[in-house]
C-alpha positions as a Python dict, from the first residue, in 0.01 Angstrom:
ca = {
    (1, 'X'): (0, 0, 0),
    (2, 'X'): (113, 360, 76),
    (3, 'X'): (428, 413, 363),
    (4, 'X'): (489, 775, 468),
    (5, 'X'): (812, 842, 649),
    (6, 'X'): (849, 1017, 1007),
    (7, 'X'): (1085, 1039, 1247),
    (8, 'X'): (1112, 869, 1594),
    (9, 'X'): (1159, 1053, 1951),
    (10, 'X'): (1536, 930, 1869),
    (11, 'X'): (1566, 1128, 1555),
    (12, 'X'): (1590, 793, 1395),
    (13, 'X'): (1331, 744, 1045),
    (14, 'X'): (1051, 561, 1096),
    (15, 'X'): (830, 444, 772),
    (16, 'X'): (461, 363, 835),
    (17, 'X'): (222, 136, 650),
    (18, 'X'): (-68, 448, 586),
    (19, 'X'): (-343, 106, 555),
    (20, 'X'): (-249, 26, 918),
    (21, 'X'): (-336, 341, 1082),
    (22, 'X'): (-666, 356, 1281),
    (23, 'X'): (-571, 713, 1433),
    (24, 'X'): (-318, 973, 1538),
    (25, 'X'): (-325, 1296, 1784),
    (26, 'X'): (-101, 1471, 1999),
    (27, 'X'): (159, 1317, 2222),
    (28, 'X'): (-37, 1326, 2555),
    (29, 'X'): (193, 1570, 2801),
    (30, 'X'): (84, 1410, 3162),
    (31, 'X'): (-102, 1123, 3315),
    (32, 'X'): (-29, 767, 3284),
    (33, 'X'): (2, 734, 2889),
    (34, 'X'): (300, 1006, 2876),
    (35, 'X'): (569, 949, 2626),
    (36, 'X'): (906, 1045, 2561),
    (37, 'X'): (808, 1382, 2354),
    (38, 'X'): (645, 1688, 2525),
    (39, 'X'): (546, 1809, 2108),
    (40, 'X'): (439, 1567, 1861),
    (41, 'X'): (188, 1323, 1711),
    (42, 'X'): (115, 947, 1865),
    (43, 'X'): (25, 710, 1597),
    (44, 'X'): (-224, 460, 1667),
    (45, 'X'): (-228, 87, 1445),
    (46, 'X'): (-545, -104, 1410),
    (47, 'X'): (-289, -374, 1610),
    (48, 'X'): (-372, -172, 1900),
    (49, 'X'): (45, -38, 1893),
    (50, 'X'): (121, 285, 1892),
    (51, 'X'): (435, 458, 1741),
    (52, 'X'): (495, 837, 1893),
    (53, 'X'): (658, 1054, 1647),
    (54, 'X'): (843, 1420, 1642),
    (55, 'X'): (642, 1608, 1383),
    (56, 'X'): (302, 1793, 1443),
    (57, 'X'): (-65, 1678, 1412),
    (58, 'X'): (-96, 1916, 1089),
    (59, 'X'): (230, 1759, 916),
    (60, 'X'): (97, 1413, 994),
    (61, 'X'): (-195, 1493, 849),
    (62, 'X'): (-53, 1660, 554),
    (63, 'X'): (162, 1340, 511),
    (64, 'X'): (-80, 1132, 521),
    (65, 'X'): (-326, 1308, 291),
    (66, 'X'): (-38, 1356, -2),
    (67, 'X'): (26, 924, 15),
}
């Protein structure tokens, strides 16, 4: 079981279980499922949760793929 470490809209650290991921993409920017970020990456769990978080799509990814 892999955890990779990001950081929160708060600037707080956030470590996520890589096995619980189902998806990720960029923070939507308008509409109904708006977050607190205007750039970043939203997380989504196979528990249907999501976790928004400050860095990119491409340093998720990169994260992700060096766990």
């Amino acid at each position: 079981m892999a955890f990779v470490k990001f950081t929160r809209p708060d600037d707080s650290p956030v470590s996520i279980n890589t096995a619980e991921i189902l998806k990720f993409s960029p923070v939507p920017t308008e509409g109904p499922l708006v977050g607190p970020l205007r750039d970043g990456t939203r997380i989504y769990f196979i528990n249907k949760e999501h976790q928004d978080v400050k860095e990119l799509d491409d340093e998720v990814r990169a994260r992700l793929n060096s766990a």
